[in-house]
Short mmCIF file of C-alpha atoms in Angstrom, two decimals:
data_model
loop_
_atom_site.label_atom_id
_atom_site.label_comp_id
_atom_site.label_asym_id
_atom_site.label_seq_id
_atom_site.Cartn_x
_atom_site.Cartn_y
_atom_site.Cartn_z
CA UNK A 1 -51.89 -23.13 -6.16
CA UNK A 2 -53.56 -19.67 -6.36
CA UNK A 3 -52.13 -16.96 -4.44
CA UNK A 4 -53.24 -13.76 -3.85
CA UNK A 5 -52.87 -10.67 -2.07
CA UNK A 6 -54.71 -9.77 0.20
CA UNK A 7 -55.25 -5.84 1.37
CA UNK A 8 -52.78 -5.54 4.21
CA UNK A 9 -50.38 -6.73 1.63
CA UNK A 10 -49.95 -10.09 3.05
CA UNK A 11 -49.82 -13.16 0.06
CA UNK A 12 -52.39 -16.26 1.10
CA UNK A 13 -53.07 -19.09 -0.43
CA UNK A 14 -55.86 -20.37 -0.83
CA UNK A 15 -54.72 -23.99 -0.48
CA UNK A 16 -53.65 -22.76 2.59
CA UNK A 17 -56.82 -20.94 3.84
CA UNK A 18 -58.91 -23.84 2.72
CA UNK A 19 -56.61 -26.13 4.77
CA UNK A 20 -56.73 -23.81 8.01
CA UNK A 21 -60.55 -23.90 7.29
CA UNK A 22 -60.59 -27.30 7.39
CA UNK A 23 -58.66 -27.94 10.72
CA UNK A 24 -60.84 -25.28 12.27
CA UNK A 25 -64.05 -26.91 11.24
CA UNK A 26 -62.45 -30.38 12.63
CA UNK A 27 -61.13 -28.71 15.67
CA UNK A 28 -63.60 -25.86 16.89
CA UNK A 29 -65.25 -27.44 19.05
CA UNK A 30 -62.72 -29.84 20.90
CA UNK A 31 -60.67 -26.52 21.51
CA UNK A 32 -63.35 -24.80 23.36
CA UNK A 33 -63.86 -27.29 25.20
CA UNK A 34 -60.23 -27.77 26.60
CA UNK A 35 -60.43 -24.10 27.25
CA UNK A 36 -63.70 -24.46 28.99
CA UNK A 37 -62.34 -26.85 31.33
CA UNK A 38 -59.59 -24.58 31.96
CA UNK A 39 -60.63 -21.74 32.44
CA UNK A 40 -64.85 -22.51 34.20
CA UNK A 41 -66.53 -20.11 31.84
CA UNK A 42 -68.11 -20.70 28.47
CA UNK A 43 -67.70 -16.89 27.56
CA UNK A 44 -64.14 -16.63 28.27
CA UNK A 45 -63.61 -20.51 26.86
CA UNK A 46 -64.51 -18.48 23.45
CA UNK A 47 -62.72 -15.79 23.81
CA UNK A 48 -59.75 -17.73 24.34
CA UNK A 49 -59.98 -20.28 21.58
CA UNK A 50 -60.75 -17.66 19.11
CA UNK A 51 -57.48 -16.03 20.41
CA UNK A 52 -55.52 -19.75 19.95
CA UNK A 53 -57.01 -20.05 16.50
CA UNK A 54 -55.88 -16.57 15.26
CA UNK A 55 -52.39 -17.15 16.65
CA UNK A 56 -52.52 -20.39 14.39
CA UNK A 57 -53.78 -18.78 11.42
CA UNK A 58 -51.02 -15.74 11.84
CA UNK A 59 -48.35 -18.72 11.62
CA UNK A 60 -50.20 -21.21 9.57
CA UNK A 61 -47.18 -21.63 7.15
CA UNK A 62 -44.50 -21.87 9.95
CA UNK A 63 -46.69 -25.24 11.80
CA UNK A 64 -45.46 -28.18 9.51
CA UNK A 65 -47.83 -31.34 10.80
CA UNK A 66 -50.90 -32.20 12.13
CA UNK A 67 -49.82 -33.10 15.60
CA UNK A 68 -47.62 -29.92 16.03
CA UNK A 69 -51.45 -28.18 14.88
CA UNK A 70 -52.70 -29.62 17.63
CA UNK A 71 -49.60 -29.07 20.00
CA UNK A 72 -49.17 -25.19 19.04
CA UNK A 73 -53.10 -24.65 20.13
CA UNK A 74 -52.95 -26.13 22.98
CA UNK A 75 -49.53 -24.49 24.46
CA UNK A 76 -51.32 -21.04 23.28
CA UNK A 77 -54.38 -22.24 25.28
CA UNK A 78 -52.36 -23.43 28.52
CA UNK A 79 -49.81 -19.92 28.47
CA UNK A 80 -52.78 -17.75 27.98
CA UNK A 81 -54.68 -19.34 30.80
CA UNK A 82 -51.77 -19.28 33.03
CA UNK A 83 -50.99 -15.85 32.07
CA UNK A 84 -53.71 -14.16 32.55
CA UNK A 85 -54.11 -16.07 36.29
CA UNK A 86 -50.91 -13.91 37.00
CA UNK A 87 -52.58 -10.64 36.19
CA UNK A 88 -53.97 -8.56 39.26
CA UNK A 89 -57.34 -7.82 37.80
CA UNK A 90 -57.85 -11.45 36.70
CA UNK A 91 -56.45 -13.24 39.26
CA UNK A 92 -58.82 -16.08 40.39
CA UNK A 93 -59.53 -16.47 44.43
CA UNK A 94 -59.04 -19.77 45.19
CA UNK A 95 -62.53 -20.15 47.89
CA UNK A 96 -63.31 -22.93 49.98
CA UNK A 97 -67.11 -22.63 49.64
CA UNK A 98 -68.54 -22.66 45.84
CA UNK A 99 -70.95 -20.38 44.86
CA UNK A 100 -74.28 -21.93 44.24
CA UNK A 101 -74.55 -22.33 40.22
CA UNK A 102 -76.67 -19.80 37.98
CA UNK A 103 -78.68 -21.94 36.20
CA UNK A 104 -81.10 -23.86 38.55
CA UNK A 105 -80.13 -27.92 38.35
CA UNK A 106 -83.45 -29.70 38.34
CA UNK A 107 -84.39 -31.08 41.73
CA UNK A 108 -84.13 -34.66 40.91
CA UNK A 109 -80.06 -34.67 39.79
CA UNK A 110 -79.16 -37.53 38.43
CA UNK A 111 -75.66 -39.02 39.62
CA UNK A 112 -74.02 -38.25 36.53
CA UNK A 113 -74.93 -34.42 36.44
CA UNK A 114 -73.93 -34.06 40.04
CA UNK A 115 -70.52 -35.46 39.46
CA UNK A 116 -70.24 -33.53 36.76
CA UNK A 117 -70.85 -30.76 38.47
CA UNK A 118 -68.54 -31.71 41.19
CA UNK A 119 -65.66 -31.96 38.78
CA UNK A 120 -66.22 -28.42 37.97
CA UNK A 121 -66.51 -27.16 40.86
CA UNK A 122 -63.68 -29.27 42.12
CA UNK A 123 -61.40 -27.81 39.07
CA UNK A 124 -61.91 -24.32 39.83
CA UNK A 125 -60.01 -25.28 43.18
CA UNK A 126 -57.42 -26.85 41.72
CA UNK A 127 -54.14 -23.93 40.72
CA UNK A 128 -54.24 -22.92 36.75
CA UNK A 129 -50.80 -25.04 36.32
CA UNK A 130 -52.20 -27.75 38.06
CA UNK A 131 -55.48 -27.67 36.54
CA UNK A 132 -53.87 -27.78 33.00
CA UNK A 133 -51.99 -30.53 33.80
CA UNK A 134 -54.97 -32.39 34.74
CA UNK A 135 -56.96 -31.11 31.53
CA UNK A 136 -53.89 -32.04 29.21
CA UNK A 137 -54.04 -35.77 30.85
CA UNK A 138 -57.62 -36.81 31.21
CA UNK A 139 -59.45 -34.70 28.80
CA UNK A 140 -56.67 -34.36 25.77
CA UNK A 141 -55.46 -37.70 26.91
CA UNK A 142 -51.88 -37.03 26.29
CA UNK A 143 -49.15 -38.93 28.43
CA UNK A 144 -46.47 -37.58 30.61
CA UNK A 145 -44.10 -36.87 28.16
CA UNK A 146 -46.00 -34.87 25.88
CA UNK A 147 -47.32 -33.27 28.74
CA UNK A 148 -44.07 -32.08 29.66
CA UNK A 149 -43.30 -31.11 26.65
CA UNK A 150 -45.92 -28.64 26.19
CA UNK A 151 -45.97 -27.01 29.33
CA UNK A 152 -42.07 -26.70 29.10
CA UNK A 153 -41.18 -28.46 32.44
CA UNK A 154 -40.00 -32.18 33.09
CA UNK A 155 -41.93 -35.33 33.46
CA UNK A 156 -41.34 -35.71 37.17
CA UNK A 157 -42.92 -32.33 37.76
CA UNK A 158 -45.71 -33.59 35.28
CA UNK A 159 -46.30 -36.44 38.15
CA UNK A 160 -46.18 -34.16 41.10
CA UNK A 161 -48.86 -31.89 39.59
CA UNK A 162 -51.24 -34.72 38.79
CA UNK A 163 -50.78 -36.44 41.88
CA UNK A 164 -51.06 -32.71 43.69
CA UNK A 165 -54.11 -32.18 41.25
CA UNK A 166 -56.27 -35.21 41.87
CA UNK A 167 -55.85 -34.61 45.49
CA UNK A 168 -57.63 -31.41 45.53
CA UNK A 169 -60.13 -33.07 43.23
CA UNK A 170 -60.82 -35.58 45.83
CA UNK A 171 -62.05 -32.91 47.83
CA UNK A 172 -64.60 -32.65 45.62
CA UNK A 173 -65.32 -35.87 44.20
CA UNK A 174 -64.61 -37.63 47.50
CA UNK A 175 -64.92 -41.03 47.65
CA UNK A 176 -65.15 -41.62 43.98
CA UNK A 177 -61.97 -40.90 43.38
CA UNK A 178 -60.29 -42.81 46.32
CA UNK A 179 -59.05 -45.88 44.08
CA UNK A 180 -57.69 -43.91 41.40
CA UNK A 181 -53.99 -44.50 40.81
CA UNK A 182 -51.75 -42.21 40.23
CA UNK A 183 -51.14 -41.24 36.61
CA UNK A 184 -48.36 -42.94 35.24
CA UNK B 1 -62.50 -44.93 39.67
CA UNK B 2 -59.79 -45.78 36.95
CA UNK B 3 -58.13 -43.45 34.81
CA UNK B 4 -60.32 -44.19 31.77
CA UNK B 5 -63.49 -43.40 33.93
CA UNK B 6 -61.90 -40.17 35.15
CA UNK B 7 -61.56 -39.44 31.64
CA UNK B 8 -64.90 -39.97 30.78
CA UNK B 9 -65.97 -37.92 33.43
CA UNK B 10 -63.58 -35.47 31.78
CA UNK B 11 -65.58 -35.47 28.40
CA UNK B 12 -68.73 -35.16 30.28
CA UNK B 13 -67.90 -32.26 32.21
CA UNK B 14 -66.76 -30.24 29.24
CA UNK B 15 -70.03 -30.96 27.33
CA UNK B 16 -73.32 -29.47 27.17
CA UNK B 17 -71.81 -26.13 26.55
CA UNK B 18 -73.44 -22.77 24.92
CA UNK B 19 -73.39 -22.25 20.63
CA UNK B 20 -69.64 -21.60 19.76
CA UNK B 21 -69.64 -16.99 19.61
CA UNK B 22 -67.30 -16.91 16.67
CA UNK B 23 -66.46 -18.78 13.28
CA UNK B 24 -63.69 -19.30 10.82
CA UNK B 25 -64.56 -15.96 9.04
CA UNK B 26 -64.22 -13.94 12.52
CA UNK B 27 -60.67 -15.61 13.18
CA UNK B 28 -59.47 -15.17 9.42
CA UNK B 29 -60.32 -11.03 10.08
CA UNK B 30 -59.48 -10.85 13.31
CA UNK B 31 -55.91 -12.30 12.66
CA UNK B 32 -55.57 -10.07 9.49
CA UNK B 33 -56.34 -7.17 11.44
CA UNK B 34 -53.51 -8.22 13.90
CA UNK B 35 -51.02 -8.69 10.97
CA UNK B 36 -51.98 -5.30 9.71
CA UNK B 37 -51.55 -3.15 13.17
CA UNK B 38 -48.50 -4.51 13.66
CA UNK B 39 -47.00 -3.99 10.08
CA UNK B 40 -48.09 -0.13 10.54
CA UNK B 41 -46.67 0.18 14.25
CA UNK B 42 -43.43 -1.61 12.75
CA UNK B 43 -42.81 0.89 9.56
CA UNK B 44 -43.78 3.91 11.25
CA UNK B 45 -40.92 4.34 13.55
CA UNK B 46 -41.91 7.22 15.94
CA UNK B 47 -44.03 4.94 18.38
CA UNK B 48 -42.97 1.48 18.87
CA UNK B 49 -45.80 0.26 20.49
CA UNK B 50 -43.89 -2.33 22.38
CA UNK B 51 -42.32 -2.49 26.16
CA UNK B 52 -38.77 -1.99 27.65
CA UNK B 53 -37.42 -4.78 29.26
CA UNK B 54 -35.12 -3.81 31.79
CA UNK B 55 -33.42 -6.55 34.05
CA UNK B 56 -36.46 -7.81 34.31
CA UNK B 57 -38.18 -5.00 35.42
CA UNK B 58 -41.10 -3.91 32.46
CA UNK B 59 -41.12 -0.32 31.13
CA UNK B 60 -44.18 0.29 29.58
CA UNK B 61 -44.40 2.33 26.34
CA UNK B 62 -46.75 5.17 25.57
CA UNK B 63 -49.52 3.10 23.10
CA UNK B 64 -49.24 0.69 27.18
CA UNK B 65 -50.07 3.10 29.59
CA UNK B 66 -53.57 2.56 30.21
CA UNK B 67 -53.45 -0.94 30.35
CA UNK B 68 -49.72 -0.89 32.37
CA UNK B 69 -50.60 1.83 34.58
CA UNK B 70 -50.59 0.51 38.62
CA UNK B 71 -48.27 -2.26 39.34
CA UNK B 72 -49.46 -5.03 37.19
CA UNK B 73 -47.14 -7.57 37.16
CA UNK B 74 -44.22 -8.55 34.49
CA UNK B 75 -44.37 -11.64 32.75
CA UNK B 76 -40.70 -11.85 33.41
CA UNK B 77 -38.91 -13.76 36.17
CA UNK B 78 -38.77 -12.38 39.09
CA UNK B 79 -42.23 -10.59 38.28
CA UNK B 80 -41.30 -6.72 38.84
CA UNK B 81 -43.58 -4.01 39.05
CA UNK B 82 -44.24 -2.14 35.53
CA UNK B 83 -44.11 1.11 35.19
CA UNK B 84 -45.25 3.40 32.64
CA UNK B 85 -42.65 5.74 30.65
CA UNK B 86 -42.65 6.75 26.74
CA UNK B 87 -40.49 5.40 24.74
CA UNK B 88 -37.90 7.98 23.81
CA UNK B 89 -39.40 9.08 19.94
CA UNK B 90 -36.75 8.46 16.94
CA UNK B 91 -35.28 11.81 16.45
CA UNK B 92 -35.10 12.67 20.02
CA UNK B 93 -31.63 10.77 20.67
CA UNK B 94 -28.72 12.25 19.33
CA UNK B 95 -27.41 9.96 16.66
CA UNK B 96 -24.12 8.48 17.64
CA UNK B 97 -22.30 6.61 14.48
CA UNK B 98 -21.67 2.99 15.97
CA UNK B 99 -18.33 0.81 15.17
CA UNK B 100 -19.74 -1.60 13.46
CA UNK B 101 -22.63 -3.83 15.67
CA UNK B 102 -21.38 -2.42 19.35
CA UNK B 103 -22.89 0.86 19.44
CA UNK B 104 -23.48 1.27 23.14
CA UNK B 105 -25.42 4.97 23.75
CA UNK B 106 -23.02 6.51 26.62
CA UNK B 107 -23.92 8.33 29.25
CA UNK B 108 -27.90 8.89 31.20
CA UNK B 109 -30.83 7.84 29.34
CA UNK B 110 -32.17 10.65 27.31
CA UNK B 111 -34.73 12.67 28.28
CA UNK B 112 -38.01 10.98 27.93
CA UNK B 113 -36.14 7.96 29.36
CA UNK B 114 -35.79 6.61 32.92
CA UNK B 115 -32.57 7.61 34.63
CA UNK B 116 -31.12 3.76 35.03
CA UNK B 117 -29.68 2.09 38.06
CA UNK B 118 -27.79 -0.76 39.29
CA UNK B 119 -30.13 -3.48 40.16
CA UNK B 120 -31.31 -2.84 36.48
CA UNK B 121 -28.56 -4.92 34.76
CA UNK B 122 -26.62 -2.14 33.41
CA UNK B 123 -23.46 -3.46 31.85
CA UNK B 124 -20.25 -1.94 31.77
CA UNK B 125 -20.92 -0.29 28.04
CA UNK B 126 -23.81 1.38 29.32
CA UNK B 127 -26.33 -0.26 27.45
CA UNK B 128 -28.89 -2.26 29.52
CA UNK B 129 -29.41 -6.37 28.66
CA UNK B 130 -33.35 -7.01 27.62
CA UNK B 131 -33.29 -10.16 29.34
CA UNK B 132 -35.75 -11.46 32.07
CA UNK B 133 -34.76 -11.89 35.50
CA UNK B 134 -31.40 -10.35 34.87
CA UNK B 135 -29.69 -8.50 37.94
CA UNK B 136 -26.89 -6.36 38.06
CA UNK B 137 -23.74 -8.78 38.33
CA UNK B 138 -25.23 -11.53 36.71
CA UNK B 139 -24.06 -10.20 33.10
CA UNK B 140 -21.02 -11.28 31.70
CA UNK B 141 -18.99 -9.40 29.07
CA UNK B 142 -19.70 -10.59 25.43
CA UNK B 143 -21.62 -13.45 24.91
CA UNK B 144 -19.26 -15.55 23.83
CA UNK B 145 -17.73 -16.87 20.44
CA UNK B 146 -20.58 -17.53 17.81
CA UNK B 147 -23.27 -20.54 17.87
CA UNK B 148 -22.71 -22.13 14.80
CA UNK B 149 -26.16 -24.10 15.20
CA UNK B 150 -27.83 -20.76 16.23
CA UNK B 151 -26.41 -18.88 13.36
CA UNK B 152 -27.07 -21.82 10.41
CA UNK B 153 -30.76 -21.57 12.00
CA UNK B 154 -31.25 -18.13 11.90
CA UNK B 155 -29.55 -18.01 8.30
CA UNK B 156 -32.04 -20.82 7.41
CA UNK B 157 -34.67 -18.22 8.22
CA UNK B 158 -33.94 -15.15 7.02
CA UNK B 159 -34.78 -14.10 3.43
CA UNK B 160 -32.19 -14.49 1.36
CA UNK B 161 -29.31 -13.59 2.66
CA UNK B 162 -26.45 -13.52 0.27
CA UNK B 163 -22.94 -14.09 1.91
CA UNK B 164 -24.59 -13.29 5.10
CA UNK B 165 -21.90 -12.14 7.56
CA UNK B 166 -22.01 -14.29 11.19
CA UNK B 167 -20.84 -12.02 13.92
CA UNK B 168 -20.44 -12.70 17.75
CA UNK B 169 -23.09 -11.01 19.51
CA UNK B 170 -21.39 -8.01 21.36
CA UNK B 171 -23.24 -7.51 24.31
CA UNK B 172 -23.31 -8.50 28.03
CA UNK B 173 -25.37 -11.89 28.33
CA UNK B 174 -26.68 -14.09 30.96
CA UNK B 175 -24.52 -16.97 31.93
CA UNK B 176 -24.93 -20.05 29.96
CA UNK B 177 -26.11 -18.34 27.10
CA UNK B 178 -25.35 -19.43 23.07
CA UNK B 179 -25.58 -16.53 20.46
CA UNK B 180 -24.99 -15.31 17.16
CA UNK B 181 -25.62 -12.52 14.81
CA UNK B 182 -26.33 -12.04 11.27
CA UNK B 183 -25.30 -9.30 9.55
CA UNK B 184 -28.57 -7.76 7.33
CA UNK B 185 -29.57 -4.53 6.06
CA UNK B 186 -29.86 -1.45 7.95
CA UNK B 187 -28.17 -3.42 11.16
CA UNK B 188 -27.89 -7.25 12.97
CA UNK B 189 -30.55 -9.84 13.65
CA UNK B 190 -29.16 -11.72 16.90
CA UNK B 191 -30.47 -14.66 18.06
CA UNK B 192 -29.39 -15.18 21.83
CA UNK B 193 -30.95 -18.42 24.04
CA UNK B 194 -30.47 -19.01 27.77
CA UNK B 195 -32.15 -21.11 30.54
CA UNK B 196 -34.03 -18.71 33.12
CA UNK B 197 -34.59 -19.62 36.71
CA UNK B 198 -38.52 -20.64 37.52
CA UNK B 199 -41.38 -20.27 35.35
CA UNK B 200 -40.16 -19.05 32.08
CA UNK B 201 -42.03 -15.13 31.04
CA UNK B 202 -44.71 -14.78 28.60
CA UNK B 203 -44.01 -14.58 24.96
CA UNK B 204 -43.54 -10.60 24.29
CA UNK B 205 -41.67 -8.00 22.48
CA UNK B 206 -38.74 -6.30 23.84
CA UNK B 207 -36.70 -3.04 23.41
CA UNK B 208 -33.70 -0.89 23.70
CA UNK B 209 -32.69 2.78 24.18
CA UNK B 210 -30.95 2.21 20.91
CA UNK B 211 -33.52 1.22 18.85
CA UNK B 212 -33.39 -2.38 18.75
CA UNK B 213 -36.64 -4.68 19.01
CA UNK B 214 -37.10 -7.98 19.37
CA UNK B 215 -39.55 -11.30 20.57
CA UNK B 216 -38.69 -13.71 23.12
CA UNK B 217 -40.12 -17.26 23.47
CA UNK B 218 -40.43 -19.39 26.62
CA UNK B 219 -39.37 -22.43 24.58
CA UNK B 220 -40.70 -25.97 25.06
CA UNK B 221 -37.28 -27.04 26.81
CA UNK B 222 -37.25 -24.17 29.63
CA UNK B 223 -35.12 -21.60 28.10
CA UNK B 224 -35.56 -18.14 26.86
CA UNK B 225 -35.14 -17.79 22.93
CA UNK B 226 -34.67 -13.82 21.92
CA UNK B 227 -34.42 -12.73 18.28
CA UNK B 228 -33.74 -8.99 18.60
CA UNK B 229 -33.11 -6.88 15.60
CA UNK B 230 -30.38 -4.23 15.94
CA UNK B 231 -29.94 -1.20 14.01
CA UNK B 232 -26.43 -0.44 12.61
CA UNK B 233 -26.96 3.34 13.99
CA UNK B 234 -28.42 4.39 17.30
CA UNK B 235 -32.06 5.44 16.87
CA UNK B 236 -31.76 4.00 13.07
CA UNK B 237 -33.71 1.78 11.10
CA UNK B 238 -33.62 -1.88 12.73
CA UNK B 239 -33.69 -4.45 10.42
CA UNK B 240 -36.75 -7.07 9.32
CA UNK B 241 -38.89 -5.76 12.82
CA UNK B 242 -41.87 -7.65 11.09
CA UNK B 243 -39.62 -10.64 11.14
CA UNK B 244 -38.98 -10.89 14.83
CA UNK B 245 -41.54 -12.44 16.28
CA UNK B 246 -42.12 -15.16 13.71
CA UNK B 247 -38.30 -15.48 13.61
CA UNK B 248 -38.33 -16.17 17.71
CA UNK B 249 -41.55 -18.77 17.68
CA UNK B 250 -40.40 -20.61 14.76
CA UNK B 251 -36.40 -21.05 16.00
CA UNK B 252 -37.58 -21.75 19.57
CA UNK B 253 -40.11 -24.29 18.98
CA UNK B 254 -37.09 -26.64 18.34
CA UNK B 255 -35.21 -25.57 21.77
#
C-alpha cells in the first residue's frame, strides 16, 4: 500500500483512490440519474452528483461497505435536494399547468415517449420529500425499510408518502396508473 | 400498471440524458480543494468562517454575509430568519480563565456580538445552547451524568488519546438528551445527541461566543448528533476543529 502526501498535507492512498475511482466509474452514471429524477434538470442533476461524489471522496475512509457507498450517496443526494427546496431563491412553484418542453418532441410521439414525458412532468408536481420517496422506491428499488432508513423517518410515513406520491402522479399518468397497488 | 412496470417506466424516464459535465479527476480536485479551505479557515483563528446557532435562530458570520443577507431561512427547526453579524474576532473578548470545562462568558455579548434575549435559549450561566429549535425554558441544567456508550464512541474516534479523561458535559441541554466529554488538548470534545421535533436541520457547523465549534448531523434515526469542540479558555484554541465534522458524520451514522 503506497501512501503519499498530497499538497494540502492530506495522506491518500492510492489503493484507496484507485478504489474510489472504481466505484465512481461503476456508479456515475446511475447517480445522475437518481438526481435527475429528483431534481427535473440535467444541469443541476450534475451539479448535484458531483457534489454527492466529493462528499464521498472527503470521507472515503470513514464508509466501510459497498451498500453503505451506495446508502451515504444517496442520503447526500435526497438532503441536498430537499435542502435546497427550502431555500427562498430556489424554492420550486408547485404549477398546475406545465410549461411546454424546450426541445420540440417529434409530431408522431410514440406512447412510450409521451408517458415518459408524463412521468416527468407529473414528478415535478409531486413535493421534493415526496418525490424522493417515490425515486428511492421505483427507480433505486429499495423497500420500505431502507427507505426509511435513509430519509431518517419511519416506515409508516414511508407508506403515506408513496401512497400521497402516486396520487399526484395519477394526475398525470391518469388512467395508467389506476390499478397500481399501493407500495408495500 | 404493476409496480415492476412503474419501475420500468422509472428507468425510462431517467434515460436519454445529456454527456455527464464532470469526471473522477474534477471530483478528486474539487474535494481536495474543500479539504484544503477548510484546514486554513480552521488554523487561522481570527475568522471562523462558520455560523452561530442561537436557539435555533442562525447568526451568520462575516465570510456568510452575502449569501445570508435577507431572511433566508435556517436549516434548523423551527426555520428562523438569519441574520448577518461578525463573529466576534479572537482577541477581541477579554480572556476569562475558566474552572476547568464550565467557562460560561458573563455578562452582554461583546461588542461585535448581538445583545442576546430570552426566546434565544439563554441559560442561567449566560452562555447560549447551539442547539436547533431550542427555546428559552426548554433547557435544563447540566446534561446529565455521562453516556458511557457516547463517550467509548467518541474515545474510539479520537486520535490517541492516552488516559483520556470522560467528563459530564456542563452545559444546559435539551430534554432527553445523552452526553459526554473527553478531555483533549487545548480544551473538551463533547459529543451531545437529542431527538428534535419535525424535520431534523441540515448538516452544518455551529458556534459559540466562547470559541467553541462544532458539526451536527440529522442522523438516520431522527435525532440531532453534535460534536462540538470546546476550548479550555474563552476565546482559546479549541481542540481537533478539523476533527469535528468527520467526528459528527461518522458517530451519527450509527444513531
Amino acid at each position: 500500500m503506497t501512501t503519499q502526501t498530497n499538497e494540502s498535507g492530506v495522506r491518500v492512498d492510492q489503493r484507496e483512490e484507485q478504489e474510489f475511482a472504481d466505484y465512481f466509474t461503476a456508479r456515475r452514471d446511475a447517480v445522475r440519474r437518481t438526481a435527475f429524477l429528483l431534481c427535473g434538470d440535467w444541469h443541476r442533476a450534475d451539479d448535484l452528483a458531483q457534489t454527492a461524489f466529493v462528499a464521498l471522496h472527503r470521507h472515503w475512509r470513514k464508509v466501510r461497505d459497498r451498500q453503505a457507498l451506495d446508502a451515504y450517496v444517496r442520503r447526500t443526494l435526497v438532503r441536498a435536494v430537499i435542502d435546497e427546496s427550502r431555500r427562498p431563491w430556489r424554492r420550486e412553484r408547485f404549477v398546475d399547468a406545465v410549461p411546454e418542453p424546450a426541445v420540440d418532441a417529434p409530431s408522431d410521439l410514440g406512447d412510450g415517449v409521451a408517458t415518459r414525458q408524463a412521468l416527468l412532468d407529473g414528478l415535478r408536481r409531486v413535493p421534493p420529500r415526496q418525490r424522493a420517496v417515490l425515486v428511492l422506491r421505483f427507480l433505486e428499488g429499495l423497500d420500505v425499510t431502507r427507505t426509511a432508513e435513509l430519509l431518517g423517518c419511519t416506515e409508516g410515513t414511508v407508506k403515506s408518502q408513496t401512497a400521497r406520491g402516486l396520487d399526484a402522479l395519477r394526475g398525470a399518468l391518469g388512467d395508467a396508473l389506476d390499478d397500481l397497488q399501493s407500495a408495500s | 400498471m404493476d409496480e415492476q412496470q412503474l419501475a420500468e417506466l422509472f428507468h425510462d424516464a431517467a434515460d436519454g440524458g445529456p454527456a455527464a459535465t464532470f469526471g473522477h479527476t474534477d471530483v478528486v480536485a474539487a474535494s481536495r480543494r474543500v479539504t484544503a479551505r477548510r484546514r486554513i479557515a480552521f488554523a487561522s483563528g481570527s475568522t471562523l468562517g462558520i455560523v452561530v446557532l442561537v436557539g435555533g435562530i442562525v447568526i451568520g458570520s462575516g465570510l456568510l454575509q452575502g449569501s445570508d443577507r435577507g431572511g433566508t431561512q435556517s436549516a434548523a427547526v423551527g426555520g428562523a430568519g438569519v441574520e448577518s453579524v461578525a463573529p466576534p474576532a479572537v482577541g477581541d473578548q477579554p480572556r476569562v480563565q475558566a474552572p476547568g470545562l464550565a467557562a460560561p462568558p458573563t455578562g452582554s455579548a461583546d461588542q461585535n456580538g448581538p445583545e442576546l434575549t430570552a426566546e434565544q435559549g439563554r441559560d442561567g450561566s449566560g452562555k447560549v445552547v447551539p442547539w436547533p429549535g431550542l427555546r428559552d425554558g426548554d433547557a435544563r441544567a447540566g446534561c446529565g451524568p455521562v453516556d458511557r456508550e457516547l463517550a467509548d464512541v467518541l474515545i474510539r474516534e479520537l486520535p490517541a488519546t492516552p488516559q483520556a479523561t470522560v467528563l459530564p458535559v456542563p452545559d444546559a441541554c435539551p430534554p432527553g438528551a445523552r452526553a459526554a466529554a473527553v478531555a483533549v488538548g487545548t480544551g473538551s470534545i463533547y459529543v451531545v445527541l437529542a431527538p428534535v421535533r419535525g424535520d431534523g436541520p441540515a448538516d452544518q457547523f455551529v458556534g459559540r461566543e466562547d470559541g467553541a465549534v462544532g458539526f451536527s448531523v440529522y442522523t438516520p434515526k431522527g435525532s440531532v448528533l453534535l460534536v462540538l469542540s470546546v476550548p479550555a479558555t474563552v476565546g482559546g484554541q479549541a481542540p481537533q476543529l478539523d476533527r469535528v465534522q468527520p467526528l459528527a458524520e461518522t458517530i451519527g451514522r450509527a444513531y
